Amino acid sequence: LLANLSLLDTAYVSNTAPQVLVHLLAPVRTMPYGACLTQIFFLHFLAPWECFLLTAMSYHRYAAICQPLHCLVLMGRRTRTGLASISCLLALANALTHTTLAALLKFCRPRLSTHFFCDLPPLLKLSCSSTQANELTLFFFSFLVALAPCTLVVISYTHVVAAVLRIQSAEGQRKALSTCGAHITVVCIFYIISVLCYILPSSAYSGL
C-alpha cells in the first residue's frame, strides 16, 4: 500500500506541475481542450485512488494496534492486493464518468479561465450548455470519494485512540501513536486541500 501511495503522489504531481510551470513561463497561456480533458481524467483518477488507499492504510493501523495478534491475517497479501485493486477500479470509474460528461459540454467561443490548471469546477463555469448532470455527478462522487472514506478513517482512529488509552505505560502509548503520526498528517493535508478545492462555494470561481 505504501509503495502504491508513493507512486500515486509522484504521478499526481506530474499531472499538474508541468502545466503550471508552462503557464508561468509562456507569454500565451492556452491549453487545448483534449489536453484539458486528459488532465481532468488523471486528476480524478489519481486523487480518489489516493483517498481510498489512505482509507485502507487507516484500517491497517487499526489492525496493527487494536488486533495485533491477527494483523498478519487481516492485512495479508491477498487483502492488500484486493484493497488496492478495488481502490483503483473505483477511482477509474470516477475518472471515466467525469471525463465523459465533460467531453459532452458545449462551449460557444474560446473562454478565459483564471484557474492555474484544468479542473471540473472552473470548466463548468465556462460551458454554455447545461451542466446539471455534471454537477449532480460531481456531488455524488464527492460523497463516495471524500465523505465515505473520511468517515471510515475517523472510525478506525476512534478505535485506535481507545486502544491506546487502555495501554498502561506512557512509553507504550507513545510507541503506538508514533506508528500513526505520519499517516494522520498525510490524511489531514489531503482532506484540507480537497475541502479548499471542491467544497468552497461556487462564488470562489466567480472571476472566471
PDB file of C-alpha atoms in Angstrom:
ATOM      1  CA  LEU A   1       0.000   0.000   0.000  1.00  0.00           C
ATOM      2  CA  LEU A   2       2.816   2.396   0.876  1.00  0.00           C
ATOM      3  CA  ALA A   3       4.574   1.742  -2.448  1.00  0.00           C
ATOM      4  CA  ASN A   4       1.336   2.431  -4.318  1.00  0.00           C
ATOM      5  CA  LEU A   5       0.855   5.655  -2.365  1.00  0.00           C
ATOM      6  CA  SER A   6       4.344   6.935  -3.189  1.00  0.00           C
ATOM      7  CA  LEU A   7       3.846   6.208  -6.901  1.00  0.00           C
ATOM      8  CA  LEU A   8       0.457   7.933  -6.826  1.00  0.00           C
ATOM      9  CA  ASP A   9       1.905  11.052  -5.226  1.00  0.00           C
ATOM     10  CA  THR A  10       4.591  11.219  -7.923  1.00  0.00           C
ATOM     11  CA  ALA A  11       2.036  10.774 -10.709  1.00  0.00           C
ATOM     12  CA  TYR A  12      -0.350  13.265  -9.104  1.00  0.00           C
ATOM     13  CA  VAL A  13       2.292  16.000  -9.041  1.00  0.00           C
ATOM     14  CA  SER A  14       3.431  15.123 -12.575  1.00  0.00           C
ATOM     15  CA  ASN A  15      -0.124  15.629 -13.830  1.00  0.00           C
ATOM     16  CA  THR A  16      -0.423  19.259 -12.708  1.00  0.00           C
ATOM     17  CA  ALA A  17       3.028  20.734 -12.044  1.00  0.00           C
ATOM     18  CA  PRO A  18       4.388  20.741 -15.652  1.00  0.00           C
ATOM     19  CA  GLN A  19       1.347  22.625 -16.980  1.00  0.00           C
ATOM     20  CA  VAL A  20       1.578  25.154 -14.150  1.00  0.00           C
ATOM     21  CA  LEU A  21       5.263  25.761 -14.966  1.00  0.00           C
ATOM     22  CA  VAL A  22       4.468  26.164 -18.675  1.00  0.00           C
ATOM     23  CA  HIS A  23       1.798  28.754 -17.880  1.00  0.00           C
ATOM     24  CA  LEU A  24       4.206  30.635 -15.637  1.00  0.00           C
ATOM     25  CA  LEU A  25       6.869  30.831 -18.355  1.00  0.00           C
ATOM     26  CA  ALA A  26       4.825  31.101 -21.568  1.00  0.00           C
ATOM     27  CA  PRO A  27       3.577  34.527 -22.723  1.00  0.00           C
ATOM     28  CA  VAL A  28       0.364  32.973 -24.143  1.00  0.00           C
ATOM     29  CA  ARG A  29      -1.255  30.674 -21.615  1.00  0.00           C
ATOM     30  CA  THR A  30      -3.547  28.417 -23.612  1.00  0.00           C
ATOM     31  CA  MET A  31      -4.434  24.745 -23.323  1.00  0.00           C
ATOM     32  CA  PRO A  32      -6.111  22.524 -25.959  1.00  0.00           C
ATOM     33  CA  TYR A  33      -9.431  21.044 -24.881  1.00  0.00           C
ATOM     34  CA  GLY A  34      -8.130  17.497 -25.395  1.00  0.00           C
ATOM     35  CA  ALA A  35      -5.204  18.170 -23.083  1.00  0.00           C
ATOM     36  CA  CYS A  36      -7.611  19.671 -20.567  1.00  0.00           C
ATOM     37  CA  LEU A  37      -9.766  16.522 -20.612  1.00  0.00           C
ATOM     38  CA  THR A  38      -6.655  14.375 -20.206  1.00  0.00           C
ATOM     39  CA  GLN A  39      -5.606  16.359 -17.165  1.00  0.00           C
ATOM     40  CA  ILE A  40      -9.122  16.087 -15.705  1.00  0.00           C
ATOM     41  CA  PHE A  41      -9.080  12.312 -16.228  1.00  0.00           C
ATOM     42  CA  PHE A  42      -5.793  11.770 -14.425  1.00  0.00           C
ATOM     43  CA  LEU A  43      -6.677  14.257 -11.693  1.00  0.00           C
ATOM     44  CA  HIS A  44      -9.965  12.498 -10.928  1.00  0.00           C
ATOM     45  CA  PHE A  45      -8.310   9.095 -11.205  1.00  0.00           C
ATOM     46  CA  LEU A  46      -5.234   9.649  -9.057  1.00  0.00           C
ATOM     47  CA  ALA A  47      -6.790  11.740  -6.273  1.00  0.00           C
ATOM     48  CA  PRO A  48      -9.635   9.296  -5.441  1.00  0.00           C
ATOM     49  CA  TRP A  49      -7.234   6.364  -5.678  1.00  0.00           C
ATOM     50  CA  GLU A  50      -5.004   8.050  -3.111  1.00  0.00           C
ATOM     51  CA  CYS A  51      -8.040   8.749  -0.937  1.00  0.00           C
ATOM     52  CA  PHE A  52      -9.086   5.086  -0.982  1.00  0.00           C
ATOM     53  CA  LEU A  53      -5.528   3.930  -0.276  1.00  0.00           C
ATOM     54  CA  LEU A  54      -5.299   6.262   2.732  1.00  0.00           C
ATOM     55  CA  THR A  55      -8.521   4.694   4.000  1.00  0.00           C
ATOM     56  CA  ALA A  56      -7.071   1.202   3.551  1.00  0.00           C
ATOM     57  CA  MET A  57      -3.938   2.280   5.414  1.00  0.00           C
ATOM     58  CA  SER A  58      -6.053   3.547   8.311  1.00  0.00           C
ATOM     59  CA  TYR A  59      -7.595   0.063   8.522  1.00  0.00           C
ATOM     60  CA  HIS A  60      -4.053  -1.322   8.575  1.00  0.00           C
ATOM     61  CA  ARG A  61      -3.263   0.919  11.566  1.00  0.00           C
ATOM     62  CA  TYR A  62      -6.430  -0.314  13.259  1.00  0.00           C
ATOM     63  CA  ALA A  63      -5.424  -3.940  12.686  1.00  0.00           C
ATOM     64  CA  ALA A  64      -1.870  -3.351  13.934  1.00  0.00           C
ATOM     65  CA  ILE A  65      -2.882  -1.614  17.182  1.00  0.00           C
ATOM     66  CA  CYS A  66      -6.328  -3.000  18.020  1.00  0.00           C
ATOM     67  CA  GLN A  67      -5.849  -6.550  16.687  1.00  0.00           C
ATOM     68  CA  PRO A  68      -2.073  -7.117  16.841  1.00  0.00           C
ATOM     69  CA  LEU A  69      -2.330 -10.914  17.038  1.00  0.00           C
ATOM     70  CA  HIS A  70      -4.489 -11.060  13.917  1.00  0.00           C
ATOM     71  CA  CYS A  71      -2.806  -8.260  11.945  1.00  0.00           C
ATOM     72  CA  LEU A  72      -0.965 -10.555   9.537  1.00  0.00           C
ATOM     73  CA  VAL A  73      -4.215 -12.374   8.787  1.00  0.00           C
ATOM     74  CA  LEU A  74      -6.364  -9.237   8.484  1.00  0.00           C
ATOM     75  CA  MET A  75      -3.808  -7.468   6.276  1.00  0.00           C
ATOM     76  CA  GLY A  76      -2.336 -10.378   4.368  1.00  0.00           C
ATOM     77  CA  ARG A  77      -1.080 -10.187   0.802  1.00  0.00           C
ATOM     78  CA  ARG A  78      -4.463 -11.125  -0.654  1.00  0.00           C
ATOM     79  CA  THR A  79      -6.234  -8.457   1.415  1.00  0.00           C
ATOM     80  CA  ARG A  80      -3.738  -5.751   0.444  1.00  0.00           C
ATOM     81  CA  THR A  81      -3.974  -6.685  -3.238  1.00  0.00           C
ATOM     82  CA  GLY A  82      -7.765  -6.673  -3.059  1.00  0.00           C
ATOM     83  CA  LEU A  83      -7.907  -3.278  -1.371  1.00  0.00           C
ATOM     84  CA  ALA A  84      -5.500  -1.759  -3.903  1.00  0.00           C
ATOM     85  CA  SER A  85      -7.436  -3.260  -6.839  1.00  0.00           C
ATOM     86  CA  ILE A  86     -10.842  -2.113  -5.586  1.00  0.00           C
ATOM     87  CA  SER A  87      -9.425   1.359  -4.936  1.00  0.00           C
ATOM     88  CA  CYS A  88      -8.086   1.507  -8.495  1.00  0.00           C
ATOM     89  CA  LEU A  89     -11.387   0.373 -10.055  1.00  0.00           C
ATOM     90  CA  LEU A  90     -13.473   2.867  -8.062  1.00  0.00           C
ATOM     91  CA  ALA A  91     -11.084   5.686  -8.970  1.00  0.00           C
ATOM     92  CA  LEU A  92     -11.180   4.647 -12.640  1.00  0.00           C
ATOM     93  CA  ALA A  93     -14.989   4.694 -12.644  1.00  0.00           C
ATOM     94  CA  ASN A  94     -14.902   8.172 -11.106  1.00  0.00           C
ATOM     95  CA  ALA A  95     -12.440   9.477 -13.704  1.00  0.00           C
ATOM     96  CA  LEU A  96     -14.222   7.960 -16.710  1.00  0.00           C
ATOM     97  CA  THR A  97     -17.598   9.321 -15.605  1.00  0.00           C
ATOM     98  CA  HIS A  98     -16.357  12.881 -15.062  1.00  0.00           C
ATOM     99  CA  THR A  99     -14.261  12.931 -18.244  1.00  0.00           C
ATOM    100  CA  THR A 100     -17.077  11.566 -20.421  1.00  0.00           C
ATOM    101  CA  LEU A 101     -19.572  14.125 -19.118  1.00  0.00           C
ATOM    102  CA  ALA A 102     -17.012  16.921 -19.518  1.00  0.00           C
ATOM    103  CA  ALA A 103     -16.430  15.886 -23.140  1.00  0.00           C
ATOM    104  CA  LEU A 104     -20.153  16.392 -23.830  1.00  0.00           C
ATOM    105  CA  LEU A 105     -20.107  20.029 -22.699  1.00  0.00           C
ATOM    106  CA  LYS A 106     -20.527  22.725 -25.330  1.00  0.00           C
ATOM    107  CA  PHE A 107     -18.529  25.948 -25.448  1.00  0.00           C
ATOM    108  CA  CYS A 108     -19.843  28.771 -27.610  1.00  0.00           C
ATOM    109  CA  ARG A 109     -16.490  30.501 -28.008  1.00  0.00           C
ATOM    110  CA  PRO A 110     -12.989  30.475 -26.515  1.00  0.00           C
ATOM    111  CA  ARG A 111     -13.239  31.389 -22.859  1.00  0.00           C
ATOM    112  CA  LEU A 112     -10.734  32.558 -20.273  1.00  0.00           C
ATOM    113  CA  SER A 113     -10.175  30.706 -17.019  1.00  0.00           C
ATOM    114  CA  THR A 114      -8.168  32.167 -14.155  1.00  0.00           C
ATOM    115  CA  HIS A 115      -7.566  28.716 -12.668  1.00  0.00           C
ATOM    116  CA  PHE A 116      -3.937  27.580 -12.763  1.00  0.00           C
ATOM    117  CA  PHE A 117      -4.727  24.091 -14.113  1.00  0.00           C
ATOM    118  CA  CYS A 118      -7.648  22.373 -15.813  1.00  0.00           C
ATOM    119  CA  ASP A 119     -10.279  21.043 -13.407  1.00  0.00           C
ATOM    120  CA  LEU A 120     -14.037  20.486 -13.400  1.00  0.00           C
ATOM    121  CA  PRO A 121     -15.415  23.371 -11.253  1.00  0.00           C
ATOM    122  CA  PRO A 122     -13.886  26.183 -13.346  1.00  0.00           C
ATOM    123  CA  LEU A 123     -14.585  24.269 -16.580  1.00  0.00           C
ATOM    124  CA  LEU A 124     -18.295  24.013 -15.755  1.00  0.00           C
ATOM    125  CA  LYS A 125     -18.415  27.787 -15.335  1.00  0.00           C
ATOM    126  CA  LEU A 126     -17.147  28.238 -18.897  1.00  0.00           C
ATOM    127  CA  SER A 127     -19.752  25.996 -20.549  1.00  0.00           C
ATOM    128  CA  CYS A 128     -22.754  27.482 -22.343  1.00  0.00           C
ATOM    129  CA  SER A 129     -24.699  24.189 -22.170  1.00  0.00           C
ATOM    130  CA  SER A 130     -26.474  22.619 -19.197  1.00  0.00           C
ATOM    131  CA  THR A 131     -24.098  21.377 -16.504  1.00  0.00           C
ATOM    132  CA  GLN A 132     -26.730  19.850 -14.232  1.00  0.00           C
ATOM    133  CA  ALA A 133     -25.643  16.260 -14.942  1.00  0.00           C
ATOM    134  CA  ASN A 134     -22.013  17.185 -14.283  1.00  0.00           C
ATOM    135  CA  GLU A 135     -22.849  18.925 -11.020  1.00  0.00           C
ATOM    136  CA  LEU A 136     -25.030  16.065  -9.756  1.00  0.00           C
ATOM    137  CA  THR A 137     -22.349  13.537 -10.665  1.00  0.00           C
ATOM    138  CA  LEU A 138     -19.675  15.653  -9.007  1.00  0.00           C
ATOM    139  CA  PHE A 139     -21.790  15.853  -5.845  1.00  0.00           C
ATOM    140  CA  PHE A 140     -22.433  12.085  -5.804  1.00  0.00           C
ATOM    141  CA  PHE A 141     -18.820  11.113  -6.373  1.00  0.00           C
ATOM    142  CA  SER A 142     -17.650  13.724  -3.861  1.00  0.00           C
ATOM    143  CA  PHE A 143     -19.657  11.810  -1.261  1.00  0.00           C
ATOM    144  CA  LEU A 144     -18.296   8.465  -2.471  1.00  0.00           C
ATOM    145  CA  VAL A 145     -14.693   9.638  -2.749  1.00  0.00           C
ATOM    146  CA  ALA A 146     -14.419  12.055   0.177  1.00  0.00           C
ATOM    147  CA  LEU A 147     -17.099  11.728   2.840  1.00  0.00           C
ATOM    148  CA  ALA A 148     -17.427   7.934   2.982  1.00  0.00           C
ATOM    149  CA  PRO A 149     -13.654   7.244   3.185  1.00  0.00           C
ATOM    150  CA  CYS A 150     -13.201  10.092   5.665  1.00  0.00           C
ATOM    151  CA  THR A 151     -15.892   8.535   7.878  1.00  0.00           C
ATOM    152  CA  LEU A 152     -14.115   5.173   7.746  1.00  0.00           C
ATOM    153  CA  VAL A 153     -10.810   6.838   8.674  1.00  0.00           C
ATOM    154  CA  VAL A 154     -12.444   8.543  11.669  1.00  0.00           C
ATOM    155  CA  ILE A 155     -13.999   5.249  12.796  1.00  0.00           C
ATOM    156  CA  SER A 156     -10.655   3.446  12.503  1.00  0.00           C
ATOM    157  CA  TYR A 157      -8.791   6.064  14.500  1.00  0.00           C
ATOM    158  CA  THR A 158     -11.543   6.230  17.116  1.00  0.00           C
ATOM    159  CA  HIS A 159     -10.856   2.560  17.830  1.00  0.00           C
ATOM    160  CA  VAL A 160      -7.098   3.198  17.698  1.00  0.00           C
ATOM    161  CA  VAL A 161      -7.268   6.042  20.239  1.00  0.00           C
ATOM    162  CA  ALA A 162      -9.483   3.950  22.515  1.00  0.00           C
ATOM    163  CA  ALA A 163      -6.983   1.084  22.345  1.00  0.00           C
ATOM    164  CA  VAL A 164      -4.031   3.403  23.019  1.00  0.00           C
ATOM    165  CA  LEU A 165      -5.746   4.890  26.077  1.00  0.00           C
ATOM    166  CA  ARG A 166      -6.081   1.385  27.512  1.00  0.00           C
ATOM    167  CA  ILE A 167      -2.300   0.952  27.427  1.00  0.00           C
ATOM    168  CA  GLN A 168      -0.948   1.410  30.939  1.00  0.00           C
ATOM    169  CA  SER A 169       2.535   2.788  30.251  1.00  0.00           C
ATOM    170  CA  ALA A 170       3.229   6.196  28.717  1.00  0.00           C
ATOM    171  CA  GLU A 171       6.049   4.656  26.680  1.00  0.00           C
ATOM    172  CA  GLY A 172       3.656   2.120  25.186  1.00  0.00           C
ATOM    173  CA  GLN A 173       1.184   4.848  24.292  1.00  0.00           C
ATOM    174  CA  ARG A 174       3.921   6.907  22.670  1.00  0.00           C
ATOM    175  CA  LYS A 175       5.139   3.986  20.558  1.00  0.00           C
ATOM    176  CA  ALA A 176       1.603   3.131  19.477  1.00  0.00           C
ATOM    177  CA  LEU A 177       0.812   6.710  18.464  1.00  0.00           C
ATOM    178  CA  SER A 178       4.153   7.157  16.685  1.00  0.00           C
ATOM    179  CA  THR A 179       3.127   4.496  14.164  1.00  0.00           C
ATOM    180  CA  CYS A 180       0.104   6.618  13.185  1.00  0.00           C
ATOM    181  CA  GLY A 181       1.609  10.120  13.166  1.00  0.00           C
ATOM    182  CA  ALA A 182       2.799  10.193   9.553  1.00  0.00           C
ATOM    183  CA  HIS A 183      -0.435   8.711   8.230  1.00  0.00           C
ATOM    184  CA  ILE A 184      -2.619  11.148  10.184  1.00  0.00           C
ATOM    185  CA  THR A 185      -0.548  14.066   8.847  1.00  0.00           C
ATOM    186  CA  VAL A 186      -0.957  12.922   5.229  1.00  0.00           C
ATOM    187  CA  VAL A 187      -4.708  12.365   5.703  1.00  0.00           C
ATOM    188  CA  CYS A 188      -5.186  15.833   7.213  1.00  0.00           C
ATOM    189  CA  ILE A 189      -3.237  17.561   4.420  1.00  0.00           C
ATOM    190  CA  PHE A 190      -5.127  15.606   1.752  1.00  0.00           C
ATOM    191  CA  TYR A 191      -8.576  16.400   3.102  1.00  0.00           C
ATOM    192  CA  ILE A 192      -7.826  20.048   3.894  1.00  0.00           C
ATOM    193  CA  ILE A 193      -6.684  20.615   0.298  1.00  0.00           C
ATOM    194  CA  SER A 194      -9.725  18.728  -1.021  1.00  0.00           C
ATOM    195  CA  VAL A 195     -12.081  20.876   1.042  1.00  0.00           C
ATOM    196  CA  LEU A 196     -10.423  24.083  -0.145  1.00  0.00           C
ATOM    197  CA  CYS A 197     -10.631  22.986  -3.797  1.00  0.00           C
ATOM    198  CA  TYR A 198     -14.041  21.328  -4.029  1.00  0.00           C
ATOM    199  CA  ILE A 199     -16.272  22.245  -1.089  1.00  0.00           C
ATOM    200  CA  LEU A 200     -15.910  26.014  -1.381  1.00  0.00           C
ATOM    201  CA  PRO A 201     -18.985  27.914  -2.614  1.00  0.00           C
ATOM    202  CA  SER A 202     -19.304  28.457  -6.345  1.00  0.00           C
ATOM    203  CA  SER A 203     -18.563  32.157  -5.835  1.00  0.00           C
ATOM    204  CA  ALA A 204     -14.929  31.123  -5.496  1.00  0.00           C
ATOM    205  CA  TYR A 205     -14.924  30.852  -9.292  1.00  0.00           C
ATOM    206  CA  SER A 206     -16.928  33.985  -9.981  1.00  0.00           C
ATOM    207  CA  GLY A 207     -13.914  35.610 -11.619  1.00  0.00           C
ATOM    208  CA  LEU A 208     -13.902  33.131 -14.473  1.00  0.00           C
TER     209      LEU A 208
END
